[in-house]
């Protein structure tokens, strides 16, 4: 009996070495979920009445979900640098490999830069974040300054809006591999 076919029909990649390690899979989907929550919360906030408690709660959810992204991104990146990632699947064009590496690099940069910019926006607005229930304030990294807060917020919003596209294309590429190329790209991240 052909073992390769048997394994593939159960939905696993052909070789165990081709899979992302379980911690990498956990970090990938936990961070993706938190980013979706952060985006959803800031979109919902826009529809809520100014000054309402629900609007303030939406912003708080945005801030804490996105700060959790930063917290998880640190061990994720360290693990990636130490353990590496499975090699690209064979049979892919050079440009597809280059596009995928460029997207992954951008997504890693985003996981660090975007929460930091959001946090600095708050600092420059003079708002302190306090750990709920513990009353411990997070450190103030920069002083209050209206002009600085406006500039950083603008960068934060521009990057936030641009990454709808990067994340969307990344997800579409994964689905295209799965449903049209019918290879193991998505399966090895599950
Ligand atoms: C994955 C990380 C993050 C993403 C994807 C993200 C995305 C966004 C987006 C799309 C907007 C609205 C842009 C617009 O209205 O055009 C926004 C606004 C904002 N974000 Fe974030 N953000 C992240 C992290 C953070 C963090 C960590 C904080 C603070 C701790 C933060 C604080 C803010 C603030 C204060 C605003 C402006 C809200 C307003 O005045 O309407 N963000 N963010
Ligand atoms: C906010 C959402 C997301 C972020 C920030 C993100 C980020 C990343 C990053 C940085 C990698 C490279 C991992 C590494 O080599 O260390 C990756 C790989 C991957 N992602 Fe995502 N991702 C997101 C959402 C998604 C979604 C929604 C899907 C599926 C529909 C997906 C499917 C994949 C797959 C299949 C890989 C492995 C690609 C390969 O082996 O070449 N991702 N993702």
CSV table of N, CA and C in Angstrom, one decimal, residues 15 19 22-23 46 52 62 76 82 89 129 137 142 150 156 175 186:
chain,number,residue,atom,x,y,z
A,15,UNK,N,5.3,14.7,4.5
A,15,UNK,CA,6.4,14.4,5.5
A,15,UNK,C,6.1,15.2,6.7
A,19,UNK,N,5.7,20.2,8.3
A,19,UNK,CA,4.7,20.9,9.1
A,19,UNK,C,5.3,22.0,9.9
A,22,UNK,N,3.8,22.6,16.5
A,22,UNK,CA,2.6,23.0,17.2
A,22,UNK,C,2.6,24.4,17.8
A,23,UNK,N,3.7,24.8,18.5
A,23,UNK,CA,3.7,26.2,19.0
A,23,UNK,C,3.6,27.3,18.0
A,46,UNK,N,-16.7,52.8,15.7
A,46,UNK,CA,-17.1,53.9,14.8
A,46,UNK,C,-18.6,54.1,14.7
A,52,UNK,N,-20.5,57.3,24.7
A,52,UNK,CA,-21.2,56.1,25.3
A,52,UNK,C,-20.2,55.2,25.9
A,62,UNK,N,-10.1,47.0,21.8
A,62,UNK,CA,-9.1,47.2,20.7
A,62,UNK,C,-7.7,47.2,21.3
A,76,UNK,N,7.0,34.4,19.7
A,76,UNK,CA,6.8,33.8,18.3
A,76,UNK,C,8.0,34.1,17.5
A,82,UNK,N,15.1,31.0,16.2
A,82,UNK,CA,15.9,29.9,16.7
A,82,UNK,C,15.6,28.6,15.9
A,89,UNK,N,7.3,24.5,-0.1
A,89,UNK,CA,6.9,23.2,-0.8
A,89,UNK,C,7.5,23.3,-2.2
A,129,UNK,N,-2.8,53.5,30.2
A,129,UNK,CA,-3.5,52.3,30.3
A,129,UNK,C,-3.2,51.6,31.7
A,137,UNK,N,-0.6,50.8,36.4
A,137,UNK,CA,-0.5,51.5,35.2
A,137,UNK,C,0.7,51.0,34.3
A,142,UNK,N,6.4,58.1,26.2
A,142,UNK,CA,6.6,59.5,25.7
A,142,UNK,C,5.6,60.4,26.4
A,150,UNK,N,-1.2,63.4,17.1
A,150,UNK,CA,-1.9,63.4,15.8
A,150,UNK,C,-1.1,62.7,14.8
A,156,UNK,N,-0.5,55.2,12.5
A,156,UNK,CA,-1.2,54.0,13.0
A,156,UNK,C,-2.4,53.7,12.1
A,175,UNK,N,-5.8,30.3,0.8
A,175,UNK,CA,-7.0,29.6,0.3
A,175,UNK,C,-6.9,29.1,-1.2
A,186,UNK,N,-1.8,25.2,3.4
A,186,UNK,CA,-2.7,25.5,4.5
A,186,UNK,C,-2.6,24.4,5.5
